[in-house]
Short mmCIF file of C-alpha atoms and ligand atoms in Angstrom, two decimals:
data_model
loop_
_atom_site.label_atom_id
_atom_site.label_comp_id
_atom_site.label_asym_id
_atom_site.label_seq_id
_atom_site.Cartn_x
_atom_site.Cartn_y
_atom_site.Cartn_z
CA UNK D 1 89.99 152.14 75.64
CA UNK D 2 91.54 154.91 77.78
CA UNK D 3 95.24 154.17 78.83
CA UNK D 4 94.45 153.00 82.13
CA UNK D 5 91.31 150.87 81.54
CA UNK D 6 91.02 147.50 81.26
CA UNK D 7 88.99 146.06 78.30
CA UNK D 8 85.39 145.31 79.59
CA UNK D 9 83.95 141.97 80.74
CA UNK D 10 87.65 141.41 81.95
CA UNK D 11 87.90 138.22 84.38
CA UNK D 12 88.97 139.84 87.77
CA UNK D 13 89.35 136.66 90.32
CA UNK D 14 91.60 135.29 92.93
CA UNK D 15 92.90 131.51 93.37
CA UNK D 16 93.54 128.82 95.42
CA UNK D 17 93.76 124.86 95.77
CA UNK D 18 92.53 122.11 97.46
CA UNK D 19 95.29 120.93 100.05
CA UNK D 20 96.11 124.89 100.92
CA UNK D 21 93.02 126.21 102.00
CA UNK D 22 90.74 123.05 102.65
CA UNK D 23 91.75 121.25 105.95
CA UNK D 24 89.96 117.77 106.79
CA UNK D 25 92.22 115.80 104.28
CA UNK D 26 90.75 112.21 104.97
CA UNK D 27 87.38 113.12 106.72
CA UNK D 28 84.04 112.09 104.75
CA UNK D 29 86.02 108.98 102.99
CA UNK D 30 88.50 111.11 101.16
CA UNK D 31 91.41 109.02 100.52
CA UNK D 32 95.14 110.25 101.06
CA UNK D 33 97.36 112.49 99.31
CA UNK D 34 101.04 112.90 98.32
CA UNK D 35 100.90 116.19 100.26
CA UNK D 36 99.18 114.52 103.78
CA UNK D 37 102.19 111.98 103.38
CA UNK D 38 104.83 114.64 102.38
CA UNK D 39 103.54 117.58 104.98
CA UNK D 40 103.54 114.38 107.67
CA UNK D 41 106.89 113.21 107.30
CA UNK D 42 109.52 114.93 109.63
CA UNK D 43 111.63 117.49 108.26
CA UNK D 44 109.75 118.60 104.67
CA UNK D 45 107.77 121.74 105.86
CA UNK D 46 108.54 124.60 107.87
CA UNK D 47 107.78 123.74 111.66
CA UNK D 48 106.33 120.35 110.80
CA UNK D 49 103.05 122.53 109.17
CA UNK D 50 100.74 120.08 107.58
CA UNK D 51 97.37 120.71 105.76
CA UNK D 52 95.22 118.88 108.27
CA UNK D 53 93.53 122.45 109.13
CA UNK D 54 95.02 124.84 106.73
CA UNK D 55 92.15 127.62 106.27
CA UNK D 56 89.36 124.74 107.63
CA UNK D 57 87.67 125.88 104.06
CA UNK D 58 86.31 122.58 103.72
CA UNK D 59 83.47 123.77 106.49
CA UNK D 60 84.11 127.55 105.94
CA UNK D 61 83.29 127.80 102.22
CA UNK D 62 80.41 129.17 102.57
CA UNK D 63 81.38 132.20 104.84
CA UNK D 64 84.67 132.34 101.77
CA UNK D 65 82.54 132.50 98.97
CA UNK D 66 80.55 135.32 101.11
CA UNK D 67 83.69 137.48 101.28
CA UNK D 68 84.80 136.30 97.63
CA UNK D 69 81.14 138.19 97.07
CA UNK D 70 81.96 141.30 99.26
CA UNK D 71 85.38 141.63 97.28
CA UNK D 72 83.19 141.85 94.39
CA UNK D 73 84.93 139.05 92.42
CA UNK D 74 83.65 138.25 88.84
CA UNK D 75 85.37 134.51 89.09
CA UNK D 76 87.11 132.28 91.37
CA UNK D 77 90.13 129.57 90.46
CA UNK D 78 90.08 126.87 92.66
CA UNK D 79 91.52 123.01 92.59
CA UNK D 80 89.47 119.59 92.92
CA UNK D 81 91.08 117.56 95.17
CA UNK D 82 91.40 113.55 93.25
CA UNK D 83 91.57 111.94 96.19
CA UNK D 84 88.16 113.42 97.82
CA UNK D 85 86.47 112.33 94.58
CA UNK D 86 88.51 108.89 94.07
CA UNK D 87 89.91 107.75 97.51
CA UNK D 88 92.36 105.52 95.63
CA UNK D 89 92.70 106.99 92.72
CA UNK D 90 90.63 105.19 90.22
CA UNK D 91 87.96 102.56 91.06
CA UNK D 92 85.69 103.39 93.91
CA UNK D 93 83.86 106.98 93.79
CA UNK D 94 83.05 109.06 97.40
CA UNK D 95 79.71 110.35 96.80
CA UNK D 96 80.73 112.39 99.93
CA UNK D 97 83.54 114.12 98.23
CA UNK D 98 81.55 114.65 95.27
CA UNK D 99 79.24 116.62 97.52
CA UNK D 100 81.38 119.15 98.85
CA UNK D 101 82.38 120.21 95.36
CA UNK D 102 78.76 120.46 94.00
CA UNK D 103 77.66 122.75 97.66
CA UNK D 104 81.06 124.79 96.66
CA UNK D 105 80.32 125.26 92.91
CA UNK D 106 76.36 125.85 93.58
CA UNK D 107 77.13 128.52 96.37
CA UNK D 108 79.15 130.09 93.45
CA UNK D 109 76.99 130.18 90.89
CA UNK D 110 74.00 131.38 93.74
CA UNK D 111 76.97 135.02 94.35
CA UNK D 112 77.32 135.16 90.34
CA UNK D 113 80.63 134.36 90.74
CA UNK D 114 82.28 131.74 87.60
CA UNK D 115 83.96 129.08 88.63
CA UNK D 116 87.47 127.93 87.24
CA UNK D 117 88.07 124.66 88.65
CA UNK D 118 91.85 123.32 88.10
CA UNK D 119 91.65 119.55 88.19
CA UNK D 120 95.14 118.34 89.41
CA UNK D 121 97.26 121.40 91.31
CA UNK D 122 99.77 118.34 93.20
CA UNK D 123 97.56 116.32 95.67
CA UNK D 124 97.68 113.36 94.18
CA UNK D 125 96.20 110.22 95.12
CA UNK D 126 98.95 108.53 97.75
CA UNK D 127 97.23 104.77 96.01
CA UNK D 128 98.40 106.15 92.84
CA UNK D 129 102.19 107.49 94.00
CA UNK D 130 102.64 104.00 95.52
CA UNK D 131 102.16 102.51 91.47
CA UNK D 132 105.03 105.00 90.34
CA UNK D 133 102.43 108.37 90.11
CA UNK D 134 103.74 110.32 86.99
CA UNK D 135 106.45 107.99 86.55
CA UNK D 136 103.73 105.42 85.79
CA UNK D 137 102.48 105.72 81.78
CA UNK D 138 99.06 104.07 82.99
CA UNK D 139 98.99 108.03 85.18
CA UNK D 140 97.66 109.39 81.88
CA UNK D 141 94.63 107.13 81.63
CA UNK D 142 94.04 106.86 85.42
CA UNK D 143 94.30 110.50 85.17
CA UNK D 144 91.85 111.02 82.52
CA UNK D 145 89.38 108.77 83.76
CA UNK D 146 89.05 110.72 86.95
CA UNK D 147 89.00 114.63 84.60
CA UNK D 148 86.48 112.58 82.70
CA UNK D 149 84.30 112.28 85.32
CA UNK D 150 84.23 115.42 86.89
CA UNK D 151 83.14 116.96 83.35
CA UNK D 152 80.29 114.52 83.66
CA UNK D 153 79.27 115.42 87.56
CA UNK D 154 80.02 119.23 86.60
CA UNK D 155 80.51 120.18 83.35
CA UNK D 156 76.84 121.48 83.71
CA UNK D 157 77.73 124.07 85.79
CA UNK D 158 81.84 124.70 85.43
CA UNK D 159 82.55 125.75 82.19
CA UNK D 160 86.66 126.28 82.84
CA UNK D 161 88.80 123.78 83.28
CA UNK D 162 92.32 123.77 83.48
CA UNK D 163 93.67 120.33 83.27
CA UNK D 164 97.03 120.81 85.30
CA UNK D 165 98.87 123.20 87.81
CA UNK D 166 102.51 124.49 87.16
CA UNK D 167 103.60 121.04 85.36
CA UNK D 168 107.04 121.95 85.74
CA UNK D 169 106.83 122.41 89.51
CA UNK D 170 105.12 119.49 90.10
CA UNK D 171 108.00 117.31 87.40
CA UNK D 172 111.36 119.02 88.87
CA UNK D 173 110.53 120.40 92.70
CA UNK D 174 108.92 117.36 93.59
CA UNK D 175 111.37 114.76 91.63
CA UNK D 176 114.32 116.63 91.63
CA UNK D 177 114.70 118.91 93.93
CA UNK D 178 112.61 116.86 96.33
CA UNK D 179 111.47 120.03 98.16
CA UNK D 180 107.62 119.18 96.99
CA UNK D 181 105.99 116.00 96.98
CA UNK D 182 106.53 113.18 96.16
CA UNK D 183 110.10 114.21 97.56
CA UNK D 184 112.26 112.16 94.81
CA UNK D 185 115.83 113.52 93.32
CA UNK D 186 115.63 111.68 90.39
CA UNK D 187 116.00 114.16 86.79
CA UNK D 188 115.13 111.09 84.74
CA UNK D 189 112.26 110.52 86.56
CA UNK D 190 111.43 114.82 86.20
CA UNK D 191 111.36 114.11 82.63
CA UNK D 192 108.84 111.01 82.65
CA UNK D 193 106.29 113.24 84.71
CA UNK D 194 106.99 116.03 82.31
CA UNK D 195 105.88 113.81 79.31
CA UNK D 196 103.40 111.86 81.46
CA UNK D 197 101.71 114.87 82.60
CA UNK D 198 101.70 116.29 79.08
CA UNK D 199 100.11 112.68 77.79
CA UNK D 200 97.32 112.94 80.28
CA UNK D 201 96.72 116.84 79.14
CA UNK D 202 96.01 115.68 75.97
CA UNK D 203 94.18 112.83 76.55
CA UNK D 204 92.10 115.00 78.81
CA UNK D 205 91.51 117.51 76.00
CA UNK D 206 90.25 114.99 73.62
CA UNK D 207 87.70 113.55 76.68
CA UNK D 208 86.58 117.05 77.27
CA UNK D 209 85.52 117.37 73.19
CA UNK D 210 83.51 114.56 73.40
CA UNK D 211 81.76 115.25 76.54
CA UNK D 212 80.43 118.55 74.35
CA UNK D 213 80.13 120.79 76.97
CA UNK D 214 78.39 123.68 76.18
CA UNK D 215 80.48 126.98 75.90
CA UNK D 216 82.92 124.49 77.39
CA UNK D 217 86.79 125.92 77.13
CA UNK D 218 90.15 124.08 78.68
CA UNK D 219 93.22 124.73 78.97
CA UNK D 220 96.47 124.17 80.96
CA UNK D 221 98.63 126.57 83.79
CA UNK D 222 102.08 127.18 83.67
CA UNK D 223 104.69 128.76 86.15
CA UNK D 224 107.29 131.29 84.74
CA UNK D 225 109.67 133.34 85.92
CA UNK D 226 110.97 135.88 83.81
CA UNK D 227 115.73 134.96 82.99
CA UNK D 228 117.24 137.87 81.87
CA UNK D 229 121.23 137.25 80.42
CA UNK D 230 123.39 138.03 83.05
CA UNK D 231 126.00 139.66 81.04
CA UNK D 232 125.41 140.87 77.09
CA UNK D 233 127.64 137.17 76.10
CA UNK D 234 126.66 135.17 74.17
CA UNK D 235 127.08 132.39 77.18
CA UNK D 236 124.99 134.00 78.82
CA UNK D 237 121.99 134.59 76.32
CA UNK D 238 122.15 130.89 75.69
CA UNK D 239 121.85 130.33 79.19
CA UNK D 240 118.90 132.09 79.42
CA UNK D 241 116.91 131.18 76.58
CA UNK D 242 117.67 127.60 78.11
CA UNK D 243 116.13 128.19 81.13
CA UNK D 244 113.40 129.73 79.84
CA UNK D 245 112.42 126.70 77.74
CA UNK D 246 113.20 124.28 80.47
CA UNK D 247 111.56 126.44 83.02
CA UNK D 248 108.64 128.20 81.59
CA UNK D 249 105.77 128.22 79.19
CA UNK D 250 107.61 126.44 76.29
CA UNK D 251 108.54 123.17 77.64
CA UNK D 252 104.61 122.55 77.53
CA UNK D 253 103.13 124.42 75.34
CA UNK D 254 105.89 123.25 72.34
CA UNK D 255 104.81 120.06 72.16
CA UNK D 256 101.51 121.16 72.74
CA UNK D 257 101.13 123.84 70.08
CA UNK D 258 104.14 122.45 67.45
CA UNK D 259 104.41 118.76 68.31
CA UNK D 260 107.78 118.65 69.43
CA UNK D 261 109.91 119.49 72.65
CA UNK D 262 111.80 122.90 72.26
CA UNK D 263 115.04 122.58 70.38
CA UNK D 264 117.48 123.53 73.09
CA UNK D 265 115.67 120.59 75.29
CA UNK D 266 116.31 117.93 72.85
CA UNK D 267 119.99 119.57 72.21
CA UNK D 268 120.35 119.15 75.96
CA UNK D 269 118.51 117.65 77.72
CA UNK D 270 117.38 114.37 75.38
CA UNK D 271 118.99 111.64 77.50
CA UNK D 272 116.87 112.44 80.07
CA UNK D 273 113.49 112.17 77.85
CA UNK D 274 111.60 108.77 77.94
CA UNK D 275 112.61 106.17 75.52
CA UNK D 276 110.74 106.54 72.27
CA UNK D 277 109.28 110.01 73.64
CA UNK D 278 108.63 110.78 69.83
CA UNK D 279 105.63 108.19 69.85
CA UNK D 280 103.82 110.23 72.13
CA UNK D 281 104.23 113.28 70.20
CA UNK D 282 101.49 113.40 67.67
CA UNK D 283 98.84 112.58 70.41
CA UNK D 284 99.44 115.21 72.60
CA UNK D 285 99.84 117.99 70.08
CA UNK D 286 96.18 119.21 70.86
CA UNK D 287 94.14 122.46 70.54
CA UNK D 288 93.20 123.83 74.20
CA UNK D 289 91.49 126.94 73.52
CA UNK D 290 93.67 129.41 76.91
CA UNK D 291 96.43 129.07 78.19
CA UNK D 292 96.87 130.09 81.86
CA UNK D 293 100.09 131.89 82.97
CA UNK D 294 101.36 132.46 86.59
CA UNK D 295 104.04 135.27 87.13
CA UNK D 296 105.94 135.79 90.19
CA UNK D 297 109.42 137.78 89.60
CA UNK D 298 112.22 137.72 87.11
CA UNK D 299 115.90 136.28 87.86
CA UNK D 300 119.41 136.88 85.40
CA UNK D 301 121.16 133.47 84.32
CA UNK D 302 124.91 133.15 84.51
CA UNK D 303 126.43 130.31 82.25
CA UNK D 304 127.81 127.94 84.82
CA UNK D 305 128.90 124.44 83.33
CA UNK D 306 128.43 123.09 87.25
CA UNK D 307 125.09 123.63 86.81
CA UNK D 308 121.96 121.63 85.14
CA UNK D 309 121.32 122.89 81.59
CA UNK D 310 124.64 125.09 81.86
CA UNK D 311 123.63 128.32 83.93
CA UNK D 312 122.93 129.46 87.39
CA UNK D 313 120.45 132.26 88.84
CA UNK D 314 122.15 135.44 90.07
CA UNK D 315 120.46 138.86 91.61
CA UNK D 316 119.87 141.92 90.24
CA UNK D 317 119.93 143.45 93.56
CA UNK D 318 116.32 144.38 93.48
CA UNK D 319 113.69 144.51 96.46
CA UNK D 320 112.97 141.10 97.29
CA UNK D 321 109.34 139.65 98.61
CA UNK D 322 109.10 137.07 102.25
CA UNK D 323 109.72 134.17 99.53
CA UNK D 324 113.16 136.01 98.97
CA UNK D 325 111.93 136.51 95.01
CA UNK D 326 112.78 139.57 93.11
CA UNK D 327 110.42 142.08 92.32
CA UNK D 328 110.15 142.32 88.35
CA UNK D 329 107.49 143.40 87.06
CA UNK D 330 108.72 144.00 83.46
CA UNK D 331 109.41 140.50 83.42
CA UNK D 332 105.19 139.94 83.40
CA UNK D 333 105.54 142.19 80.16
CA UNK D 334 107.94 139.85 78.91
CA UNK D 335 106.47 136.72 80.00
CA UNK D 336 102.91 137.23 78.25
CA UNK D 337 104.16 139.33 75.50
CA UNK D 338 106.36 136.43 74.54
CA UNK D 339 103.71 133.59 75.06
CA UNK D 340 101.44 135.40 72.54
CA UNK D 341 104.31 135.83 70.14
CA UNK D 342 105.57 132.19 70.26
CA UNK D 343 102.56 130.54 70.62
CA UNK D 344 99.38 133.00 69.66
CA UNK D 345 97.50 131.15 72.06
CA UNK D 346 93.46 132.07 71.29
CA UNK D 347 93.20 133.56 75.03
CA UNK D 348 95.24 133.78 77.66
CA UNK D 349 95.22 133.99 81.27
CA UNK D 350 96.94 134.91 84.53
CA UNK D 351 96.05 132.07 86.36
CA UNK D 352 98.22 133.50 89.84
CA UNK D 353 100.15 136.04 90.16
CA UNK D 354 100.81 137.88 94.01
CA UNK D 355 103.28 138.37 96.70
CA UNK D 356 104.30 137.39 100.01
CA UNK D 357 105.04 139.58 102.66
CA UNK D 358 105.28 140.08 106.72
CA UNK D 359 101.50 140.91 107.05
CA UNK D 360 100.74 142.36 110.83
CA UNK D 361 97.41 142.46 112.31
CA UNK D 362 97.07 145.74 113.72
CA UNK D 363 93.69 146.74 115.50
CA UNK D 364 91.96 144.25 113.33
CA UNK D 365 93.45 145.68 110.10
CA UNK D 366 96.60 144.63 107.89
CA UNK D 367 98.14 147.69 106.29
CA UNK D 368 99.55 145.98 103.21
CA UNK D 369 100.96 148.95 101.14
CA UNK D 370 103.80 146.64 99.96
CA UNK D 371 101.59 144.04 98.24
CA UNK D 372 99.32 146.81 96.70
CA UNK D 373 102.18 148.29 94.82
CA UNK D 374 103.78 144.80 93.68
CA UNK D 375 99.91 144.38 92.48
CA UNK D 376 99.60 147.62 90.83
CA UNK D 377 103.04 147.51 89.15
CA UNK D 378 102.28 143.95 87.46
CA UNK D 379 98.51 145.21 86.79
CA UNK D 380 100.22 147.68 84.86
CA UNK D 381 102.12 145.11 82.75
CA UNK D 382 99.51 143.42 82.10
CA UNK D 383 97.31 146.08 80.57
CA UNK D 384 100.50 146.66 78.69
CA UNK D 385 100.21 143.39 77.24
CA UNK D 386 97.00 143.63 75.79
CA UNK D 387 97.33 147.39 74.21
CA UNK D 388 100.58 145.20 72.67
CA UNK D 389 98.60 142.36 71.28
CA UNK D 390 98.19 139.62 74.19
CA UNK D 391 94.98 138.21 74.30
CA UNK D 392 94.94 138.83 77.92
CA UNK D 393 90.82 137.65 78.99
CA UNK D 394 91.36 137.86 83.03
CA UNK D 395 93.44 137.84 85.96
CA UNK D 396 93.52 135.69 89.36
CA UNK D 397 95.38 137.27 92.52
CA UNK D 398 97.90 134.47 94.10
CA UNK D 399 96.03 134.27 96.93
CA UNK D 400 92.62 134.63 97.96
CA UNK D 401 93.32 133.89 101.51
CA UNK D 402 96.24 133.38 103.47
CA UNK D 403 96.88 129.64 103.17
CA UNK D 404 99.98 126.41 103.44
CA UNK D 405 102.48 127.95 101.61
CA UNK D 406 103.84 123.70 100.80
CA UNK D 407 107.62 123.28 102.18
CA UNK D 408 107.47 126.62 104.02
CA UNK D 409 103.84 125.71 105.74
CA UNK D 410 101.69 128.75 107.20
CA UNK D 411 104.97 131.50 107.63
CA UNK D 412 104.36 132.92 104.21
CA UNK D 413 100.86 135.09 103.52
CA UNK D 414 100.16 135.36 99.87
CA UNK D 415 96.37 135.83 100.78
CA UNK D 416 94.77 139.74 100.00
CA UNK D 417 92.81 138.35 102.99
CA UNK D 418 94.65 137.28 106.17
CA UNK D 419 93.74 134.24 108.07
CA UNK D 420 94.31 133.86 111.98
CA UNK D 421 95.28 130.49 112.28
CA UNK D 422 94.55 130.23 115.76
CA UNK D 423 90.56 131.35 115.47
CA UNK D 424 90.30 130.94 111.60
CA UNK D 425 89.41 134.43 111.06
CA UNK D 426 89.24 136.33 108.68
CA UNK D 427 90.59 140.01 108.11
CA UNK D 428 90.12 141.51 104.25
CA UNK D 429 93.66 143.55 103.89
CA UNK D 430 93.87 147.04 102.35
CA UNK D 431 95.18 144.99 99.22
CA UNK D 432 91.88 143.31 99.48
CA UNK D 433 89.58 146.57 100.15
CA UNK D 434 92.66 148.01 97.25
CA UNK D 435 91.79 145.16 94.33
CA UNK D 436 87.52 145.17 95.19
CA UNK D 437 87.89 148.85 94.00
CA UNK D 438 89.99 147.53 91.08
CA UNK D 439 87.87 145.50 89.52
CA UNK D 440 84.48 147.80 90.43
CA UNK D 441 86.25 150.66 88.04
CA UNK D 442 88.07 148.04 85.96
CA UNK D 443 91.25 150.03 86.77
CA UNK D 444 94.38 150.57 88.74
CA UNK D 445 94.31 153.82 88.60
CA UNK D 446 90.90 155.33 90.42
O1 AZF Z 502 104.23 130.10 95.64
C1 AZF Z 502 103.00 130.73 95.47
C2 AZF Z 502 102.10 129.84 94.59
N1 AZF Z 502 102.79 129.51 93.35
N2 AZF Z 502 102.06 128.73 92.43
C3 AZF Z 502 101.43 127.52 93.00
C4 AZF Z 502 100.73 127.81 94.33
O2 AZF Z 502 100.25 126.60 94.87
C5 AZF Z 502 101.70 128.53 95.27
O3 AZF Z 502 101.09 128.77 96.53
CA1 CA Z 503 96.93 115.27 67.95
#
């Protein structure tokens, strides 16, 4: 393969989910989320933005998948919404919501385009948040029922599933940070939906092997950012290496691949793990056969004993995107080349991975050199990975439209096609036109 090619039958798609592009969040009998409550209550997004319109894909799909088609996209990641399909979280099915998927999945398949359907990315069922959501150890059979079922409605036609989005997000911004839904501060309770989440992974896994769904694969997506030591001390390496197993890929896929929590979790971090945590272990040390990796920028990590696990993020003083992250793109390198190493996970993924920046509209164009080179520079990394070994199988641009960006609502674009909230159109940007010539030569460079 030349130096600059990408091996062929490479995945090229873009993502998105359910509450950030979809709109109509309780019309045709869907029930409510965490994220309608959350985005409703006064004070938790940017100017009060909600996802009661977002991109209004919910009637627009079929004009999305037409432009998904006219980027030329081999696949498309995209998130079920529970509550749609279960208004309440278990019990009672809506037909109704079971409808819109099948139109969106068969409009697909009619443009040749593959579907990779994530099954939970964070709008969960409000019925189920007001039993304890993934505080609640009955989440991980409620959970499973409702992943069961979809393989049974779909699994004909969706043959990638990824069980859960960004675990870690969902465990420690949403019930420790409180910046996500369901808005809790509570690290205890971070932990339980860490190890509840993982227990309904696993159970899920196991439900998907018996279903026997043919050419069927599953696996889970994790968010990373790449910690770099702040100083060459030894503090400081420890630091790191914390962070990166409390933060990224290992704090799943450990137990997931070797049984066990990493070590410098249980050194740590063990108080805050559920009582008799080890019981659990065994079950959800199942084979997935990918493992889907989203990459945004790098940080350095400062021991600080103020601070939770004993370090702090710092700056390297390098260009920063509208989300005020660092641009790293060695840290993608890193990231994938170190997920293969620790885990030699069968494939792998990169599930999201994009930028946000001040996108202008100007005579119906958006002239978004910026987000082309952050694109180019981590498409780079990538292909680096694989001539080193990663069993890189595809890649999904964070975002295919512009969408709600959750706590900071519509004012960040991640899309490679802008939206115009005010008349819902859309405008393909030259990182758009940039990544539809991409994947026709299978290239960056062309
Ligand atoms: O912040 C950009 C993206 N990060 N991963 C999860 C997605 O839902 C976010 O929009
Ligand atoms: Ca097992």
């Amino acid at each position: 393969m030349s130096e600059k090619v990408f091996p062929k039958d490479f995945m090229w798609g873009a993502a998105t989910a359910s509450y950030q592009i979809e709109g109509s969040p309780l019309v045709d009998g869907a029930g409510s989320s965490i994220w309608h409550r959350f985005s409703h209550t006064p004070g938790n997004t940017y100017n009060g933005d909600t996802g009661d319109v977002a991109d209004d894909h919910y009637n627009k799909y079929k004009e999305d998948i037409a432009l998904m088609k006219e980027l030329g996209l081999k696949a498309y990641r995209f998130s079920i919404s529970w509550p749609r399909i279960f208004p309440y979280g278990k019990g009672k099915i809506n037909e109704k919501g079971v409808d819109f998927y099948n139109r969106l999945v068969d409009e697909l398949l009619k443009a040749n385009i593959t579907p990779f359907v994530t099954l939970y990315h964070w709008d969960l069922p409000a019925a189920l948040q007001d039993l304890g959501g993934w505080t609640n150890r009955d989440i991980a059979y409620w959970y499973t029922d409702y992943a069961d079922y979809m393989f049974q409605r779909f699994g004909d036609r969706v043959k990638n599933w990824i069980t859960l989005n960004e675990p870690w997000v969902m465990a420690f911004v949403g019930h420790f940070m409180g910046e996500h839904a369901p808005g809790m501060k509570d690290l205890y309770a971070s932990f339980s939906a860490v190890h509840n989440q993982l227990r309904a992974h696993s159970k899920t896994v196991k439900a998907f092997r018996e279903e026997n769904i043919k050419e069927g694969k599953i696996g889970i997506t994790l968010s990373n950012t790449s910690h770099d030591p702040a100083a060459d001390s030894q503090e400081d390496i420890d630091a790191a290496r914390l962070a990166h197993e409390w933060s990224n890929y290992p704090l799943f896929l450990n137990p997931i691949y070797k049984g066990d929590y990493p070590k410098g979790i249980k050194e740590h971090a063990s108080e805050f793990l559920p009582h008799n945590y080890e019981n659990d272990l065994e079950e959800i040390k199942e084979k997935i056969d990918f493992v889907g990796i989203n990459y945004y920028s790098g940080d350095l990590v400062k021991a600080d004993t103020k601070s939770f696990l004993g370090g702090k993020n710092v700056e390297r003083g390098l260009p920063k995107t509208e989300m005020g992250w660092e641009i790293y793109p060695e840290g993608f390198y890193k990231i994938l080349k170190g997920v293969q190493e620790e885990y030699n996970p069968k494939e792998v993924y990169v599930t999201e991975n994009g930028a946000a920046f001040d996108d202008k509209v100007v005579n119906q164009e958006v002239h978004d050199e910026k987000r082309i080179e952050y694109l180019k520079q981590h498409l780079e990394q990538a292909l680096k990975a694989i001539q080193n070994g990663v069993t890189l199988k595809g890649y999904f641009a964070w975002s295919l439209l512009d969408n709600f960006e959750w706590a900071w609502g519509y004012s960040k674009r991640f899309g490679i096609v802008y939206v115009d909230y005010k008349t819902q159109k859309r405008i393909i940007k030259d990182s758009g036109k940039w990544y539809s010539q991409v994947i026709k030569n299978n290239s960056f460079e062309f």
